[in-house]
Amino acid sequence: MKERLKTAVCPGSFDPITNGHLDIIRRAAGMFDRVIVLVLHNPEKTASFTTAERVDLARRSVADMENVVVDTFGGLLADYCKMKQVAAIVKGLRAVSDFEYEFQMGLMNKKLNPDMETVFLITAQDNMFLSSSIVKQLASFGGDISDFVPAPILTDVERRLKEK
């Protein structure tokens, strides 16, 4: 049997990356040999940051995590996972509604790539309400987002979201 590096992917739009995302990424980094933060383009969402900007924000946010890298991809997640020999997709769950959607996506990805698993991590209680959408809304009204966004990117995120 071929030995495989235990690589996981944490996919998302990360528009912008939040401390809730970082919590899931950090916990995944403790479980897997390598974690890829995969910045995806979701055509159903209007992004506040370009893909290149979201990759940069993510890289700066995870710079202290030795086994975490950031990448981007524009196709099917299952195809990316095959290409990179990813063992698992890691998703954070905040509520039952997250589970229903992520469960469907996990089943579809398993159908497309039977060698891959989906791992669900329950969001820390402090982050149950936190989403990129809430951060964007709060910042657009001049609210303090310093508790919700990683410190290395706070100024850039505040500047962009106050412009919107």
PDB file of C-alpha atoms in Angstrom:
ATOM      1  CA  MET A   1       0.000   0.000   0.000  1.00  0.00           C
ATOM      2  CA  LYS A   2       1.302   3.422  -0.969  1.00  0.00           C
ATOM      3  CA  GLU A   3       2.106   5.648   2.015  1.00  0.00           C
ATOM      4  CA  ARG A   4       0.441   9.034   1.810  1.00  0.00           C
ATOM      5  CA  LEU A   5       1.287  12.269   3.556  1.00  0.00           C
ATOM      6  CA  LYS A   6      -1.672  13.228   5.694  1.00  0.00           C
ATOM      7  CA  THR A   7      -2.675  16.474   4.068  1.00  0.00           C
ATOM      8  CA  ALA A   8      -5.935  18.269   4.775  1.00  0.00           C
ATOM      9  CA  VAL A   9      -7.513  21.200   3.021  1.00  0.00           C
ATOM     10  CA  CYS A  10      -9.534  23.974   4.679  1.00  0.00           C
ATOM     11  CA  PRO A  11     -11.477  25.497   1.773  1.00  0.00           C
ATOM     12  CA  GLY A  12     -13.444  28.709   1.791  1.00  0.00           C
ATOM     13  CA  SER A  13     -13.903  32.110   0.248  1.00  0.00           C
ATOM     14  CA  PHE A  14     -12.188  33.807   3.243  1.00  0.00           C
ATOM     15  CA  ASP A  15     -13.627  37.226   2.352  1.00  0.00           C
ATOM     16  CA  PRO A  16     -12.009  38.149   4.707  1.00  0.00           C
ATOM     17  CA  ILE A  17     -10.410  35.450   6.839  1.00  0.00           C
ATOM     18  CA  THR A  18     -11.612  35.727  10.452  1.00  0.00           C
ATOM     19  CA  ASN A  19     -10.460  34.524  13.854  1.00  0.00           C
ATOM     20  CA  GLY A  20     -13.140  31.837  13.565  1.00  0.00           C
ATOM     21  CA  HIS A  21     -11.470  30.523  10.412  1.00  0.00           C
ATOM     22  CA  LEU A  22      -8.085  30.680  12.145  1.00  0.00           C
ATOM     23  CA  ASP A  23      -9.383  28.633  15.061  1.00  0.00           C
ATOM     24  CA  ILE A  24     -10.451  25.829  12.704  1.00  0.00           C
ATOM     25  CA  ILE A  25      -7.201  26.062  10.705  1.00  0.00           C
ATOM     26  CA  ARG A  26      -5.059  25.987  13.858  1.00  0.00           C
ATOM     27  CA  ARG A  27      -6.916  22.958  15.205  1.00  0.00           C
ATOM     28  CA  ALA A  28      -6.628  21.179  11.843  1.00  0.00           C
ATOM     29  CA  ALA A  29      -2.883  21.935  11.825  1.00  0.00           C
ATOM     30  CA  GLY A  30      -2.643  20.044  15.113  1.00  0.00           C
ATOM     31  CA  MET A  31      -4.390  17.015  13.590  1.00  0.00           C
ATOM     32  CA  PHE A  32      -2.740  16.748  10.168  1.00  0.00           C
ATOM     33  CA  ASP A  33       0.850  16.772   8.910  1.00  0.00           C
ATOM     34  CA  ARG A  34       0.056  19.528   6.415  1.00  0.00           C
ATOM     35  CA  VAL A  35      -2.915  21.867   5.979  1.00  0.00           C
ATOM     36  CA  ILE A  36      -3.725  23.794   2.833  1.00  0.00           C
ATOM     37  CA  VAL A  37      -5.905  26.862   3.277  1.00  0.00           C
ATOM     38  CA  LEU A  38      -7.622  26.896  -0.102  1.00  0.00           C
ATOM     39  CA  VAL A  39      -9.049  30.243  -1.173  1.00  0.00           C
ATOM     40  CA  LEU A  40     -11.896  29.501  -3.563  1.00  0.00           C
ATOM     41  CA  HIS A  41     -13.768  31.716  -5.960  1.00  0.00           C
ATOM     42  CA  ASN A  42     -17.502  31.387  -5.337  1.00  0.00           C
ATOM     43  CA  PRO A  43     -19.386  32.800  -8.342  1.00  0.00           C
ATOM     44  CA  GLU A  44     -22.540  33.061  -6.197  1.00  0.00           C
ATOM     45  CA  LYS A  45     -20.911  35.621  -3.902  1.00  0.00           C
ATOM     46  CA  THR A  46     -19.729  39.147  -4.578  1.00  0.00           C
ATOM     47  CA  ALA A  47     -16.317  39.384  -2.935  1.00  0.00           C
ATOM     48  CA  SER A  48     -15.041  42.461  -1.121  1.00  0.00           C
ATOM     49  CA  PHE A  49     -11.450  41.378  -1.803  1.00  0.00           C
ATOM     50  CA  THR A  50      -9.939  39.973  -4.984  1.00  0.00           C
ATOM     51  CA  THR A  51      -8.715  36.381  -4.970  1.00  0.00           C
ATOM     52  CA  ALA A  52      -5.102  37.609  -4.865  1.00  0.00           C
ATOM     53  CA  GLU A  53      -5.910  39.876  -1.897  1.00  0.00           C
ATOM     54  CA  ARG A  54      -7.678  37.050  -0.040  1.00  0.00           C
ATOM     55  CA  VAL A  55      -4.664  34.779  -0.601  1.00  0.00           C
ATOM     56  CA  ASP A  56      -2.358  37.502   0.743  1.00  0.00           C
ATOM     57  CA  LEU A  57      -4.572  38.107   3.801  1.00  0.00           C
ATOM     58  CA  ALA A  58      -4.690  34.369   4.513  1.00  0.00           C
ATOM     59  CA  ARG A  59      -0.917  33.961   4.126  1.00  0.00           C
ATOM     60  CA  ARG A  60      -0.228  36.773   6.562  1.00  0.00           C
ATOM     61  CA  SER A  61      -2.788  35.341   8.999  1.00  0.00           C
ATOM     62  CA  VAL A  62      -1.249  31.833   9.073  1.00  0.00           C
ATOM     63  CA  ALA A  63       2.412  32.898   8.836  1.00  0.00           C
ATOM     64  CA  ASP A  64       3.132  31.548  12.339  1.00  0.00           C
ATOM     65  CA  MET A  65       1.847  28.037  11.502  1.00  0.00           C
ATOM     66  CA  GLU A  66       4.714  25.937  10.130  1.00  0.00           C
ATOM     67  CA  ASN A  67       2.629  23.192   8.527  1.00  0.00           C
ATOM     68  CA  VAL A  68       0.041  25.479   6.898  1.00  0.00           C
ATOM     69  CA  VAL A  69       0.222  26.810   3.343  1.00  0.00           C
ATOM     70  CA  VAL A  70      -2.211  28.899   1.306  1.00  0.00           C
ATOM     71  CA  ASP A  71      -3.282  28.138  -2.244  1.00  0.00           C
ATOM     72  CA  THR A  72      -6.112  29.033  -4.607  1.00  0.00           C
ATOM     73  CA  PHE A  73      -8.094  27.043  -7.129  1.00  0.00           C
ATOM     74  CA  GLY A  74     -10.902  27.799  -9.534  1.00  0.00           C
ATOM     75  CA  GLY A  75     -12.319  24.338 -10.195  1.00  0.00           C
ATOM     76  CA  LEU A  76     -13.967  21.514  -8.285  1.00  0.00           C
ATOM     77  CA  LEU A  77     -12.645  20.923  -4.786  1.00  0.00           C
ATOM     78  CA  ALA A  78     -12.648  17.146  -5.388  1.00  0.00           C
ATOM     79  CA  ASP A  79     -10.372  17.627  -8.413  1.00  0.00           C
ATOM     80  CA  TYR A  80      -7.972  19.792  -6.419  1.00  0.00           C
ATOM     81  CA  CYS A  81      -7.862  17.167  -3.670  1.00  0.00           C
ATOM     82  CA  LYS A  82      -7.017  14.421  -6.183  1.00  0.00           C
ATOM     83  CA  MET A  83      -4.309  16.564  -7.741  1.00  0.00           C
ATOM     84  CA  LYS A  84      -2.705  17.422  -4.384  1.00  0.00           C
ATOM     85  CA  GLN A  85      -3.333  13.982  -2.779  1.00  0.00           C
ATOM     86  CA  VAL A  86      -5.401  15.502   0.010  1.00  0.00           C
ATOM     87  CA  ALA A  87      -6.691  13.005   2.568  1.00  0.00           C
ATOM     88  CA  ALA A  88      -9.396  15.182   4.124  1.00  0.00           C
ATOM     89  CA  ILE A  89     -11.454  18.320   3.781  1.00  0.00           C
ATOM     90  CA  VAL A  90     -11.822  20.139   7.107  1.00  0.00           C
ATOM     91  CA  LYS A  91     -14.889  22.315   7.633  1.00  0.00           C
ATOM     92  CA  GLY A  92     -15.998  24.286  10.667  1.00  0.00           C
ATOM     93  CA  LEU A  93     -19.607  24.066  11.802  1.00  0.00           C
ATOM     94  CA  ARG A  94     -21.351  26.891  13.657  1.00  0.00           C
ATOM     95  CA  ALA A  95     -24.963  25.759  13.505  1.00  0.00           C
ATOM     96  CA  VAL A  96     -27.280  23.026  12.261  1.00  0.00           C
ATOM     97  CA  SER A  97     -27.783  24.976   9.027  1.00  0.00           C
ATOM     98  CA  ASP A  98     -24.016  24.751   8.369  1.00  0.00           C
ATOM     99  CA  PHE A  99     -24.160  20.993   8.895  1.00  0.00           C
ATOM    100  CA  GLU A 100     -27.000  20.460   6.417  1.00  0.00           C
ATOM    101  CA  TYR A 101     -25.139  22.270   3.636  1.00  0.00           C
ATOM    102  CA  GLU A 102     -21.689  20.858   4.475  1.00  0.00           C
ATOM    103  CA  PHE A 103     -23.097  17.327   4.798  1.00  0.00           C
ATOM    104  CA  GLN A 104     -24.452  17.544   1.232  1.00  0.00           C
ATOM    105  CA  MET A 105     -21.142  18.923  -0.020  1.00  0.00           C
ATOM    106  CA  GLY A 106     -19.226  16.192   1.826  1.00  0.00           C
ATOM    107  CA  LEU A 107     -21.345  13.481   0.208  1.00  0.00           C
ATOM    108  CA  MET A 108     -20.868  15.007  -3.239  1.00  0.00           C
ATOM    109  CA  ASN A 109     -17.102  15.314  -2.755  1.00  0.00           C
ATOM    110  CA  LYS A 110     -16.938  11.686  -1.566  1.00  0.00           C
ATOM    111  CA  LYS A 111     -18.813  10.606  -4.700  1.00  0.00           C
ATOM    112  CA  LEU A 112     -16.396  12.564  -6.894  1.00  0.00           C
ATOM    113  CA  ASN A 113     -13.289  11.454  -4.970  1.00  0.00           C
ATOM    114  CA  PRO A 114     -13.850   8.245  -2.937  1.00  0.00           C
ATOM    115  CA  ASP A 115     -10.326   8.444  -1.433  1.00  0.00           C
ATOM    116  CA  MET A 116     -11.106  11.644   0.441  1.00  0.00           C
ATOM    117  CA  GLU A 117     -12.905  12.195   3.746  1.00  0.00           C
ATOM    118  CA  THR A 118     -14.658  15.240   5.174  1.00  0.00           C
ATOM    119  CA  VAL A 119     -13.923  16.163   8.790  1.00  0.00           C
ATOM    120  CA  PHE A 120     -16.214  18.526  10.675  1.00  0.00           C
ATOM    121  CA  LEU A 121     -14.872  20.587  13.570  1.00  0.00           C
ATOM    122  CA  ILE A 122     -17.310  22.329  15.894  1.00  0.00           C
ATOM    123  CA  THR A 123     -16.596  26.034  16.096  1.00  0.00           C
ATOM    124  CA  ALA A 124     -15.362  27.333  19.441  1.00  0.00           C
ATOM    125  CA  GLN A 125     -18.184  28.847  21.469  1.00  0.00           C
ATOM    126  CA  ASP A 126     -16.627  32.324  21.226  1.00  0.00           C
ATOM    127  CA  ASN A 127     -16.917  32.150  17.433  1.00  0.00           C
ATOM    128  CA  MET A 128     -20.408  30.667  17.040  1.00  0.00           C
ATOM    129  CA  PHE A 129     -21.805  33.925  15.660  1.00  0.00           C
ATOM    130  CA  LEU A 130     -18.742  34.958  13.660  1.00  0.00           C
ATOM    131  CA  SER A 131     -18.768  35.039   9.871  1.00  0.00           C
ATOM    132  CA  SER A 132     -17.074  37.081   7.170  1.00  0.00           C
ATOM    133  CA  SER A 133     -20.480  38.605   6.375  1.00  0.00           C
ATOM    134  CA  ILE A 134     -20.909  39.871   9.938  1.00  0.00           C
ATOM    135  CA  VAL A 135     -17.367  41.294   9.937  1.00  0.00           C
ATOM    136  CA  LYS A 136     -18.078  43.106   6.654  1.00  0.00           C
ATOM    137  CA  GLN A 137     -21.345  44.534   7.932  1.00  0.00           C
ATOM    138  CA  LEU A 138     -19.849  45.661  11.249  1.00  0.00           C
ATOM    139  CA  ALA A 139     -16.854  47.296   9.553  1.00  0.00           C
ATOM    140  CA  SER A 140     -19.016  49.054   6.968  1.00  0.00           C
ATOM    141  CA  PHE A 141     -20.701  50.929   9.831  1.00  0.00           C
ATOM    142  CA  GLY A 142     -17.364  51.783  11.460  1.00  0.00           C
ATOM    143  CA  GLY A 143     -17.655  49.123  14.180  1.00  0.00           C
ATOM    144  CA  ASP A 144     -14.630  47.678  15.951  1.00  0.00           C
ATOM    145  CA  ILE A 145     -13.648  44.378  14.288  1.00  0.00           C
ATOM    146  CA  SER A 146     -10.343  43.919  16.152  1.00  0.00           C
ATOM    147  CA  ASP A 147     -11.669  40.927  18.130  1.00  0.00           C
ATOM    148  CA  PHE A 148     -12.819  39.168  14.960  1.00  0.00           C
ATOM    149  CA  VAL A 149      -9.989  39.581  12.428  1.00  0.00           C
ATOM    150  CA  PRO A 150      -6.340  38.441  12.766  1.00  0.00           C
ATOM    151  CA  ALA A 151      -4.088  41.277  13.969  1.00  0.00           C
ATOM    152  CA  PRO A 152      -1.636  41.098  11.013  1.00  0.00           C
ATOM    153  CA  ILE A 153      -4.409  42.030   8.561  1.00  0.00           C
ATOM    154  CA  LEU A 154      -6.701  44.206  10.694  1.00  0.00           C
ATOM    155  CA  THR A 155      -5.691  47.590   9.228  1.00  0.00           C
ATOM    156  CA  ASP A 156      -6.014  46.394   5.622  1.00  0.00           C
ATOM    157  CA  VAL A 157      -9.409  44.805   6.259  1.00  0.00           C
ATOM    158  CA  GLU A 158     -10.738  47.867   8.103  1.00  0.00           C
ATOM    159  CA  ARG A 159      -9.545  50.191   5.341  1.00  0.00           C
ATOM    160  CA  ARG A 160     -11.154  48.152   2.547  1.00  0.00           C
ATOM    161  CA  LEU A 161     -14.439  47.497   4.322  1.00  0.00           C
ATOM    162  CA  LYS A 162     -14.924  51.118   5.368  1.00  0.00           C
ATOM    163  CA  GLU A 163     -14.618  52.049   1.665  1.00  0.00           C
ATOM    164  CA  LYS A 164     -17.571  49.800   0.728  1.00  0.00           C
TER     165      LYS A 164
END
